[in-house]
PDB file of C-alpha atoms and ligand atoms in Angstrom:
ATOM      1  CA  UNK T  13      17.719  56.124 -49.904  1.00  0.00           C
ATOM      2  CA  UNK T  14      18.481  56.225 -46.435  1.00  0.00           C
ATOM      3  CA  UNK T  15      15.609  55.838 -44.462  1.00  0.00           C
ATOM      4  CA  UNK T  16      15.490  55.976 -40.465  1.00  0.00           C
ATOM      5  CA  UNK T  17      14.408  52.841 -38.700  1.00  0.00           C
ATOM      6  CA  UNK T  18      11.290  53.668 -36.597  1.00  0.00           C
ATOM      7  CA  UNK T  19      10.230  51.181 -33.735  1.00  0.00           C
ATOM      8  CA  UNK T  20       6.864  52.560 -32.340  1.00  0.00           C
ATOM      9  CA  UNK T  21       4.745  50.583 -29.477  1.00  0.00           C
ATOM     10  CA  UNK T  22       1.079  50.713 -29.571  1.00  0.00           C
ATOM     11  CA  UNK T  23      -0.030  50.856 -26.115  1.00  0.00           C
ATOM     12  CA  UNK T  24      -3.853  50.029 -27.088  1.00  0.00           C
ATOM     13  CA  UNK T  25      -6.410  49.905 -24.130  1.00  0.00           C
ATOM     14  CA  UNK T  26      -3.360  49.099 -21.555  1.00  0.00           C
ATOM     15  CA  UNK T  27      -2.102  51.375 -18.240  1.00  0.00           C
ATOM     16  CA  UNK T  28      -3.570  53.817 -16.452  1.00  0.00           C
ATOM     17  CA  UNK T  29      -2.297  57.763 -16.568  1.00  0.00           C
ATOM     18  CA  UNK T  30       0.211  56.300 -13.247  1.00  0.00           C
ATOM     19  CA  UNK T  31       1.542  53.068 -15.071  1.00  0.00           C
ATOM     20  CA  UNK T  32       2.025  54.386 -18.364  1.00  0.00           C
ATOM     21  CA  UNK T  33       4.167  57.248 -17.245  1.00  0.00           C
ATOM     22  CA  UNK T  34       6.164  55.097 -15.238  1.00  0.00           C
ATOM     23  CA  UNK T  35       6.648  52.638 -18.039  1.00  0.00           C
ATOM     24  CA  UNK T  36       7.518  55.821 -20.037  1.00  0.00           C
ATOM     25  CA  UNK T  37      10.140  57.176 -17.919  1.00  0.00           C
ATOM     26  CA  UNK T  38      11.806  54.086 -17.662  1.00  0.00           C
ATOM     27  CA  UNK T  39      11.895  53.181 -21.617  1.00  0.00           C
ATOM     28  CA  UNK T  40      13.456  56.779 -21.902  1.00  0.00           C
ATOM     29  CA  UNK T  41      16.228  56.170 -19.477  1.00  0.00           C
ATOM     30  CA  UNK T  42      16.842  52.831 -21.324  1.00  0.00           C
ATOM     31  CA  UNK T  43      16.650  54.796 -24.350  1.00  0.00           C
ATOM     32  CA  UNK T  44      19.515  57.190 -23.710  1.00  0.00           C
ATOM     33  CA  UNK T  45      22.387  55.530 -25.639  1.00  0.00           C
ATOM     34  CA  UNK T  46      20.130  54.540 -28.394  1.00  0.00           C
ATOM     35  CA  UNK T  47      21.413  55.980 -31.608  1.00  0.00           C
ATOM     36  CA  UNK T  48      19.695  56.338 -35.312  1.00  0.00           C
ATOM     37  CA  UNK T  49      16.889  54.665 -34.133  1.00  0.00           C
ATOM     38  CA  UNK T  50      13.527  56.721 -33.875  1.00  0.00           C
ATOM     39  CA  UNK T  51      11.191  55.468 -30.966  1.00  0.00           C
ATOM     40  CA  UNK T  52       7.651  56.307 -30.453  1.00  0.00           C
ATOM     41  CA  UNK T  53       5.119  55.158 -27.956  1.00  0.00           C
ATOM     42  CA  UNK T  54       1.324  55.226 -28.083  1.00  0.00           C
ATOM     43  CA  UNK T  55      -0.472  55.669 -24.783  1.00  0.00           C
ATOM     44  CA  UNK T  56      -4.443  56.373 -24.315  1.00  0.00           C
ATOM     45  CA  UNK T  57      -5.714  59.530 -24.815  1.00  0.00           C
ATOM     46  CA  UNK T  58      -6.006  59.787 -20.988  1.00  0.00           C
ATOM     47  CA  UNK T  59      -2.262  59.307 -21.321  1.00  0.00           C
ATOM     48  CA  UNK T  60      -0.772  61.236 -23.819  1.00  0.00           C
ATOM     49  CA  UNK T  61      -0.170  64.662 -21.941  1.00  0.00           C
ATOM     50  CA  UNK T  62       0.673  62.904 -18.983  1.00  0.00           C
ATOM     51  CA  UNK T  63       3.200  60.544 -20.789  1.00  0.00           C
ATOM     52  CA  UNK T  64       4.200  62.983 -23.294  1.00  0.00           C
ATOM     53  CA  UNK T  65       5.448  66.056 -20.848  1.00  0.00           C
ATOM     54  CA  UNK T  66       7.535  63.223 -18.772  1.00  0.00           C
ATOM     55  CA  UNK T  67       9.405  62.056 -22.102  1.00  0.00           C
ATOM     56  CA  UNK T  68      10.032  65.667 -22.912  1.00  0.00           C
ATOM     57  CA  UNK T  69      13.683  66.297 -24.269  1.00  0.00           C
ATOM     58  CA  UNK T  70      14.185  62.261 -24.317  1.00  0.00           C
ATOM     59  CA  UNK T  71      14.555  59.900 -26.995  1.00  0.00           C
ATOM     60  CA  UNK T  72      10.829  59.124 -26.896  1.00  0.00           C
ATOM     61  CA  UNK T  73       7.981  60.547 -29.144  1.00  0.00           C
ATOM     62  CA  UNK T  74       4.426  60.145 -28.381  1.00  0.00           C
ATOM     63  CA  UNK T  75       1.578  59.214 -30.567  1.00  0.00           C
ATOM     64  CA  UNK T  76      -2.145  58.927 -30.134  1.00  0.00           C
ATOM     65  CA  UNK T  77      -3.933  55.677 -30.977  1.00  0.00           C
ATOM     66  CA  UNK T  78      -6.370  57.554 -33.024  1.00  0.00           C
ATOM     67  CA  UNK T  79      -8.340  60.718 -34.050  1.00  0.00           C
ATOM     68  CA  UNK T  80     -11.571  62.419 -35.403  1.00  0.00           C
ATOM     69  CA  UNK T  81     -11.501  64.163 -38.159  1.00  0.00           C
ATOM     70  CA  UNK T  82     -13.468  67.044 -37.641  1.00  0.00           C
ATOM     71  CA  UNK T  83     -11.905  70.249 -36.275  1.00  0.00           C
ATOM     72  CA  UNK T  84     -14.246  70.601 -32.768  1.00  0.00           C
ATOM     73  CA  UNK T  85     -17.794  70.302 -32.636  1.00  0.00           C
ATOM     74  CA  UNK T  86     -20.534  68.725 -30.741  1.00  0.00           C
ATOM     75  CA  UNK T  87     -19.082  64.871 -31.763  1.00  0.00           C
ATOM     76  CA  UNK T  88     -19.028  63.286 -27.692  1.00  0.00           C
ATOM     77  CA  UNK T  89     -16.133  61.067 -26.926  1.00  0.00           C
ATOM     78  CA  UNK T  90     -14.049  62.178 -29.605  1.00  0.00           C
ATOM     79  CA  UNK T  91     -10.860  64.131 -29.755  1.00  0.00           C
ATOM     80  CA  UNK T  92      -9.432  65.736 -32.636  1.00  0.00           C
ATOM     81  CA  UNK T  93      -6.086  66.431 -34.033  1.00  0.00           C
ATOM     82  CA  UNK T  94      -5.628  69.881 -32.424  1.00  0.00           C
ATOM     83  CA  UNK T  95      -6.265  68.715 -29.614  1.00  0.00           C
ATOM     84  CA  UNK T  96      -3.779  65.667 -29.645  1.00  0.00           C
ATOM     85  CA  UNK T  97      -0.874  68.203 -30.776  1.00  0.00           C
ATOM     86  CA  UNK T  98      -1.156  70.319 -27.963  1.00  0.00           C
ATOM     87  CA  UNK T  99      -1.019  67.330 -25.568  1.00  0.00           C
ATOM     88  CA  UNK T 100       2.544  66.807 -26.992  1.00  0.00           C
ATOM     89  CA  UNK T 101       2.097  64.176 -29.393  1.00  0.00           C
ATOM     90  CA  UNK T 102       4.020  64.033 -32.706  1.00  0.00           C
ATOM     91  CA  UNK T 103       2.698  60.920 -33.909  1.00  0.00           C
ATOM     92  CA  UNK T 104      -0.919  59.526 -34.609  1.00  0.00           C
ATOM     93  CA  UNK T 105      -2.048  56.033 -35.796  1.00  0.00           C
ATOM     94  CA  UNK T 106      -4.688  55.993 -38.287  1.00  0.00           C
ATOM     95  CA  UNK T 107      -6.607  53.217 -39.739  1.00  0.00           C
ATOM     96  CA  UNK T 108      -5.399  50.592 -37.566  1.00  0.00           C
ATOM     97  CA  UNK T 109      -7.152  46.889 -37.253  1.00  0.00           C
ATOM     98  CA  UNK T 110      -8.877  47.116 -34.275  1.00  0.00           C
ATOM     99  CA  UNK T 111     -10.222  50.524 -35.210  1.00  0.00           C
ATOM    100  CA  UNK T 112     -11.347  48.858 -38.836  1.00  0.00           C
ATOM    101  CA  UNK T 113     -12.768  45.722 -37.093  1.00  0.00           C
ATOM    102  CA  UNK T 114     -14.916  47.228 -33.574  1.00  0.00           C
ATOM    103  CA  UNK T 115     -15.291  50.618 -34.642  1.00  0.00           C
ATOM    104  CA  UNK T 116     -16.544  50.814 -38.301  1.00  0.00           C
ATOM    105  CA  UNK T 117     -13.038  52.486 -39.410  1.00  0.00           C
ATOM    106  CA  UNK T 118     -13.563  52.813 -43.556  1.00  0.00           C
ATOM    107  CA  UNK T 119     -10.712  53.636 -45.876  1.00  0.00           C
ATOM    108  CA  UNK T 120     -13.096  57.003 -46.507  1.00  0.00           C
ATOM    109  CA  UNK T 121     -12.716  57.734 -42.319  1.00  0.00           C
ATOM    110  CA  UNK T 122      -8.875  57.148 -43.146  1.00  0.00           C
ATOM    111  CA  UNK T 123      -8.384  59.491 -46.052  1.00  0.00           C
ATOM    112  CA  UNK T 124     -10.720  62.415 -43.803  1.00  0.00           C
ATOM    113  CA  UNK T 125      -8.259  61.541 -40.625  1.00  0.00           C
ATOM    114  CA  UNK T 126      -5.099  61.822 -42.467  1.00  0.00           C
ATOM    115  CA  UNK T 127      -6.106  65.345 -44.167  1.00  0.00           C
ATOM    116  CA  UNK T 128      -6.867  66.331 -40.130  1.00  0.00           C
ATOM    117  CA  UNK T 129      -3.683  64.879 -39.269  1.00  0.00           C
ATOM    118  CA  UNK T 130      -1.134  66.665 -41.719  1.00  0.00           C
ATOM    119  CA  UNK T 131      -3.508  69.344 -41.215  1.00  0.00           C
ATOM    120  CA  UNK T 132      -2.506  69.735 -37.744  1.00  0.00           C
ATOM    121  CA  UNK T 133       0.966  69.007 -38.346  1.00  0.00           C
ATOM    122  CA  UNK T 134       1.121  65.309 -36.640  1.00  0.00           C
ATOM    123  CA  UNK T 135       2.746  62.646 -38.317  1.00  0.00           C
ATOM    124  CA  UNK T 136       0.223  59.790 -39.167  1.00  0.00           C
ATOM    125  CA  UNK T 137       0.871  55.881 -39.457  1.00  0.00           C
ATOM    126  CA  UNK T 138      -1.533  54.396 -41.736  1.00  0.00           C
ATOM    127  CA  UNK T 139      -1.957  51.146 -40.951  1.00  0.00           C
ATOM    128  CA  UNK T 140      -3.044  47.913 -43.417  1.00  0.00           C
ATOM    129  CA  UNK T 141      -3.117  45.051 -43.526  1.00  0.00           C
ATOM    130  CA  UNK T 142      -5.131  41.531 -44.846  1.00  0.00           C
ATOM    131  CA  UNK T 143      -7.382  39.224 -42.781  1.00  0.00           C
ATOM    132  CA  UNK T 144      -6.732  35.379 -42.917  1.00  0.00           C
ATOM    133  CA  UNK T 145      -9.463  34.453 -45.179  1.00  0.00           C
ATOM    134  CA  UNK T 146      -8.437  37.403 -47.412  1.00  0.00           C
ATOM    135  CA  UNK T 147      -4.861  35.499 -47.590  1.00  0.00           C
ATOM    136  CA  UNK T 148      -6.684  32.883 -47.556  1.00  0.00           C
ATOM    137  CA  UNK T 149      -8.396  33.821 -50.860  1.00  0.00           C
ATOM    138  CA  UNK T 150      -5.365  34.898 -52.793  1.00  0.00           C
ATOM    139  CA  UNK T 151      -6.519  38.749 -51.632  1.00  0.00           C
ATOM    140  CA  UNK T 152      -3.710  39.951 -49.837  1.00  0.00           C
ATOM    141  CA  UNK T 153      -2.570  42.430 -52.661  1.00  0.00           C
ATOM    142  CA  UNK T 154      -6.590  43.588 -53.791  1.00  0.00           C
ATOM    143  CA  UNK T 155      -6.691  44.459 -50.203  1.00  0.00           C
ATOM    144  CA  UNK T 156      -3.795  46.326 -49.716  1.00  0.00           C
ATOM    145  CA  UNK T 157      -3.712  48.136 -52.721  1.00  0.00           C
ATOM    146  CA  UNK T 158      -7.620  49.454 -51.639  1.00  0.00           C
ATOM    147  CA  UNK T 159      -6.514  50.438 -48.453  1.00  0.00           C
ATOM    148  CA  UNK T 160      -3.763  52.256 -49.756  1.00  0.00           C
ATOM    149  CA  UNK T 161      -5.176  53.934 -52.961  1.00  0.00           C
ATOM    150  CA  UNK T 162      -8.278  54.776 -51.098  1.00  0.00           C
ATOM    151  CA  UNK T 163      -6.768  55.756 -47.978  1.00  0.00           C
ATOM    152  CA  UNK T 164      -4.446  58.355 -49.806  1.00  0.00           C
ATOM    153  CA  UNK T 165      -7.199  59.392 -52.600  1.00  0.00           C
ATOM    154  CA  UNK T 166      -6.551  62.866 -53.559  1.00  0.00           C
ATOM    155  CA  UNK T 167      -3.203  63.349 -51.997  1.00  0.00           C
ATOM    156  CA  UNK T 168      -0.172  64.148 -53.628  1.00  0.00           C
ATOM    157  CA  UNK T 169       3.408  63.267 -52.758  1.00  0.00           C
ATOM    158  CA  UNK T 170       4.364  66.820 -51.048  1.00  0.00           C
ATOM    159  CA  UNK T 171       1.202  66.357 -48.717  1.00  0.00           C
ATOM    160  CA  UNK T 172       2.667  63.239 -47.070  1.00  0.00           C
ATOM    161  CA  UNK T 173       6.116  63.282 -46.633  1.00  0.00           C
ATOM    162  CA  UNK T 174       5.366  62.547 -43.120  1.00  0.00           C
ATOM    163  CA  UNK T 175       3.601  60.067 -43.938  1.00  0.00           C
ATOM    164  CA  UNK T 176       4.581  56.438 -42.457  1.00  0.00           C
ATOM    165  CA  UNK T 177       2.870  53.118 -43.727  1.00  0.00           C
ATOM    166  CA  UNK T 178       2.415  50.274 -41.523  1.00  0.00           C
ATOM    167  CA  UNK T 179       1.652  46.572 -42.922  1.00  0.00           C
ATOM    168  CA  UNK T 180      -0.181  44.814 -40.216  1.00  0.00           C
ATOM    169  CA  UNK T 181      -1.418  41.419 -41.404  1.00  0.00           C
ATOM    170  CA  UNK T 182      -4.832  41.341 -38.857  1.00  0.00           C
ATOM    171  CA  UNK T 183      -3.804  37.406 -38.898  1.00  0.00           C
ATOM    172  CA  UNK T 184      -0.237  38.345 -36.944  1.00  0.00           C
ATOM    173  CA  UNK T 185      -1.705  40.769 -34.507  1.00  0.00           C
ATOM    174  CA  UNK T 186      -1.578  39.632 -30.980  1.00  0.00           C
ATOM    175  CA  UNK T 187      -1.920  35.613 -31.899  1.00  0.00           C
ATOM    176  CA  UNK T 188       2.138  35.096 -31.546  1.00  0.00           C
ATOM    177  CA  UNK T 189       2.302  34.190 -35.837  1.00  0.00           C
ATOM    178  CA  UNK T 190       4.658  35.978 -37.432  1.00  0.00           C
ATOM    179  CA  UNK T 191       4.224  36.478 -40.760  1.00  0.00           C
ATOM    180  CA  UNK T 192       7.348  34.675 -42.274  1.00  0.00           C
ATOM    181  CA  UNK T 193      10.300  36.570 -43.675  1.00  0.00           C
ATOM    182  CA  UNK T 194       8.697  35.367 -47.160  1.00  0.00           C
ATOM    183  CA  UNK T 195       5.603  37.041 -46.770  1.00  0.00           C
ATOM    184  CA  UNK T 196       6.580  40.201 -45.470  1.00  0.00           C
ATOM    185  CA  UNK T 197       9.338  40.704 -48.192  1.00  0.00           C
ATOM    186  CA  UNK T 198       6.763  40.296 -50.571  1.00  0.00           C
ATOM    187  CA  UNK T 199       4.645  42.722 -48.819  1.00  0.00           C
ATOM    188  CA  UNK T 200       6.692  45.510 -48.521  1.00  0.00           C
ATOM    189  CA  UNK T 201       8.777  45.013 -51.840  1.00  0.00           C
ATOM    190  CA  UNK T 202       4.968  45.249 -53.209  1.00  0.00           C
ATOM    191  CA  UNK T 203       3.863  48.447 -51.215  1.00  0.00           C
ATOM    192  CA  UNK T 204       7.715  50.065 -52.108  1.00  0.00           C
ATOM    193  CA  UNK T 205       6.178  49.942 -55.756  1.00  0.00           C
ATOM    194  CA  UNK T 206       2.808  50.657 -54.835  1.00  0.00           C
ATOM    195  CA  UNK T 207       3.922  53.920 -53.834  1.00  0.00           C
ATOM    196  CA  UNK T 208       6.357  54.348 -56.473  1.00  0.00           C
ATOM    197  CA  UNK T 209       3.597  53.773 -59.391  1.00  0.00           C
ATOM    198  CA  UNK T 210       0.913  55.858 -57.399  1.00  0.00           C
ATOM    199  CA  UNK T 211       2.988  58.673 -56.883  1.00  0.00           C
ATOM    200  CA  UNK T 212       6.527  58.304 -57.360  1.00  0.00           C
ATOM    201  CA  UNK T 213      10.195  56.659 -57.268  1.00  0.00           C
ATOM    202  CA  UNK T 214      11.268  59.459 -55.032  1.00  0.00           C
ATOM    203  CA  UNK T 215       8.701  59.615 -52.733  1.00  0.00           C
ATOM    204  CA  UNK T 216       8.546  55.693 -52.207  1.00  0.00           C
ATOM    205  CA  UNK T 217      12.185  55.749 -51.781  1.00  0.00           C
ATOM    206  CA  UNK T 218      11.674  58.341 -48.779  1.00  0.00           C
ATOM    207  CA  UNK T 219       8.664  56.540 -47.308  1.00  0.00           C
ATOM    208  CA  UNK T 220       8.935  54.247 -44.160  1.00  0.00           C
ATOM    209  CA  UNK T 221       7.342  50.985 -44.015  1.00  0.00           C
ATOM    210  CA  UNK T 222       6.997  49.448 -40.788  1.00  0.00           C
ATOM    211  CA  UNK T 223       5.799  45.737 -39.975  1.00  0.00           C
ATOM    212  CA  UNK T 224       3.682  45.049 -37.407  1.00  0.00           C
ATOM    213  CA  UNK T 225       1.663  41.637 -35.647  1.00  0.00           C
ATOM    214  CA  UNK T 226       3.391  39.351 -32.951  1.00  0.00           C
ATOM    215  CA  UNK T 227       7.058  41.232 -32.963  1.00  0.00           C
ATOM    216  CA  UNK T 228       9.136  40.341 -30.083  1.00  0.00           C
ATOM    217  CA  UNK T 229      12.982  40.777 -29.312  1.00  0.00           C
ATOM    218  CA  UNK T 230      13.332  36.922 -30.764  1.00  0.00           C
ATOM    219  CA  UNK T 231      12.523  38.038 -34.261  1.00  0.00           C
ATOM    220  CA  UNK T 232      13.124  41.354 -34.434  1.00  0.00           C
ATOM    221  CA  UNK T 233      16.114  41.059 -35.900  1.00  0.00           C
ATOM    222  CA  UNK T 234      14.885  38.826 -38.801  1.00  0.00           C
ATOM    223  CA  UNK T 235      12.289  41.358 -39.682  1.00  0.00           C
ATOM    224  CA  UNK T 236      14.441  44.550 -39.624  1.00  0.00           C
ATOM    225  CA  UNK T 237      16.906  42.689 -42.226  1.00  0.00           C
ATOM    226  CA  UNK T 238      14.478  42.510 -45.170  1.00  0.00           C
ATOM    227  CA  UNK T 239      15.198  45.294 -47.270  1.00  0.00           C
ATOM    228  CA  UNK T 240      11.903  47.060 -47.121  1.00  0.00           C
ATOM    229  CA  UNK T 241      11.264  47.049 -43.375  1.00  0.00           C
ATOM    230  CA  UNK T 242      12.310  50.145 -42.404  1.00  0.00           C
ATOM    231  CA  UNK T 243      10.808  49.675 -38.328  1.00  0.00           C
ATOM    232  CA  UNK T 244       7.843  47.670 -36.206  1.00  0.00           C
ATOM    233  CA  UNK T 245       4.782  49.126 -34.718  1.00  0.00           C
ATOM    234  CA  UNK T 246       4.765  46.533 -31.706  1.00  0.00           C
ATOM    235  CA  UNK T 247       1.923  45.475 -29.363  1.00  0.00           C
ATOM    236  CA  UNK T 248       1.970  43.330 -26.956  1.00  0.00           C
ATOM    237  CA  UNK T 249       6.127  43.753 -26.414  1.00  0.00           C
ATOM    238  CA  UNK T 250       5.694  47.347 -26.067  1.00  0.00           C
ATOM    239  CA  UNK T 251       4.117  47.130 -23.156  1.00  0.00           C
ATOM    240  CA  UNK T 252       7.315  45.569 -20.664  1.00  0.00           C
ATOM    241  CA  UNK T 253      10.170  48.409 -21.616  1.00  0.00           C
ATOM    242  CA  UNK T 254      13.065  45.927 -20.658  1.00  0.00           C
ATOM    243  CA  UNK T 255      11.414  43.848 -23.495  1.00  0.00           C
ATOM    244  CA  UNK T 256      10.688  47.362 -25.581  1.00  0.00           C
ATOM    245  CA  UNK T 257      14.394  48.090 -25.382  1.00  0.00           C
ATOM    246  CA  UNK T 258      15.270  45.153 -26.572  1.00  0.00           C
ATOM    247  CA  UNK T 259      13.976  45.328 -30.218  1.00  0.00           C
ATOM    248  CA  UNK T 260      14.865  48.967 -30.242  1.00  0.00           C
ATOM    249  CA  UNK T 261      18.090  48.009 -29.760  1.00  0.00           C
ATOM    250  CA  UNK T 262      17.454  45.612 -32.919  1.00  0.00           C
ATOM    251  CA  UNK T 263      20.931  45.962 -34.129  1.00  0.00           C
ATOM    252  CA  UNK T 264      22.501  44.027 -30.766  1.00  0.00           C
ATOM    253  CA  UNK T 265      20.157  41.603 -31.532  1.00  0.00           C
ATOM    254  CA  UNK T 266      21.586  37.940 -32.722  1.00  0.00           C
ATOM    255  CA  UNK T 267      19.773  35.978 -35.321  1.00  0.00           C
TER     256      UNK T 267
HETATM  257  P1  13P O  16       1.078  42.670 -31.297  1.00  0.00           P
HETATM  258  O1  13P O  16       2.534  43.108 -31.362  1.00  0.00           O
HETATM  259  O2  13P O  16       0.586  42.488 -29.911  1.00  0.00           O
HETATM  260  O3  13P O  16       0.822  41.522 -32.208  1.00  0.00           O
HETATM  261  O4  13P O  16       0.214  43.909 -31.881  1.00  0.00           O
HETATM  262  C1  13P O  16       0.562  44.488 -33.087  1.00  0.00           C
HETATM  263  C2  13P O  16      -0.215  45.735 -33.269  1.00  0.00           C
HETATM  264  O5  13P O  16      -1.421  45.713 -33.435  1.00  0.00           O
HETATM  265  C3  13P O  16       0.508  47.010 -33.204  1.00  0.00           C
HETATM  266  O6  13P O  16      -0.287  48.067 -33.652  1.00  0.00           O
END
């Protein structure tokens, strides 16, 4: 199944509206002679228009970070996923981390956010991914498999086919530890059948499964040759777009 590799950058609470288009419009002039990769690139909310008119016609897609799931509505500081596709995004994350950790994100918030996001016609990432003391505790799989059933309860295949999953071990993100080739093999071979049993061959076949936590131009490479990684949703390397460019362009990469 030929899948397209996907390198997205999660801008998190970084930039202001001025620095992030600038970082924009440089990552798509370094992205012009990138071929069969597709690139995306998170700003703030503050961002996103902004960011997301100046990459118009480029290589570069634009996400948001997150959403709410109701439609409008007296909810203050929210935004919803009407209004993120009219500020030009294509893309949302949902479920990531940070959200789960700070902001009380539940797998039952997921599921609601990714109806609102296929809803709207954006493309969600649903992030996952263990703590260290669930590794720790042999809980890696329990967790995933939660995250994932109960994240995607009541879907069925046709509903996400543009769906992405990301596998973000919480213990990788933003310390500088990889997970090793080992354990994210095992991951994503795992999720692959995840899918496959939960809904089906076809549809897991189809389905993108990015790695994310600590990916930098030095391993990049590593990562995108296990079988099952299909792209990276990067951090902290996003951020620099002569270090972006670099594990977009992957493929130059040497071991
Ligand atoms: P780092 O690449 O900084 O570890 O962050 C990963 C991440 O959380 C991307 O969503």
């Amino acid at each position: 199944m030929n899948r397209i590799p996907f390198i997205a950058g999660n801008w998190k609470m970084y930039k202001t509206g001025p620095e992030a288009v600038d970082a924009a419009k440089k990552l798509a002039s370094l992205c012009s002679d990138v071929k069969d990769v597709e690139i995306m690139i998170a700003p703030t909310f503050l961002s996103l228009p902004l960011v997301s008119a100046c990459v118009q016609g480029t290589r570069v897609k634009t996400g948001a970070q997150n959403l709410y799931f109701e439609k409008e509505g007296a909810f203050t500081g929210e935004v919803s996923a009407d209004m993120i596709k009219a500020a030009g995004a294509e893309y949302v994350l949902i479920g990531h981390s940070e959200r789960r950790q700070y902001f009380g994100e539940t797998d039952e918030t997921v599921c609601k956010k990714l109806r609102a996001a296929f809803h709207a016609g954006l493309k969600p990432v649903l992030c996952i991914g263990e703590t260290e003391v669930e590794r720790d505790q042999e809980k890696t799989f329990q967790t995933l498999d939660k995250q994932v059933s109960d994240g995607l309860k009541g879907f069925v295949s046709d509903e996400l086919k543009d769906l992405t999953l990301a596998y973000e071990p919480v213990w990788a993100i933003g310390t500088g530890k990889t997970a090793s080739t080992t354990q994210v093999d095992e991951v994503h071979q795992y999720l692959r059948s995840l899918l496959s049993r939960r809904f089906s061959a076809d549809f897991s076949g189809r389905t993108r499964i990015l790695y994310g936590g600590s990916v930098k131009p030095e391993n990049v490479k590593e990562l995108m040759n296990i079988r099952d990684v299909d792209g990276a949703l990067v951090g902290g390397a996003s951020l620099d777009p002569d270090k972006f460019i670099k594990i977009i362009k992957f493929y130059l990469q040497e071991i």
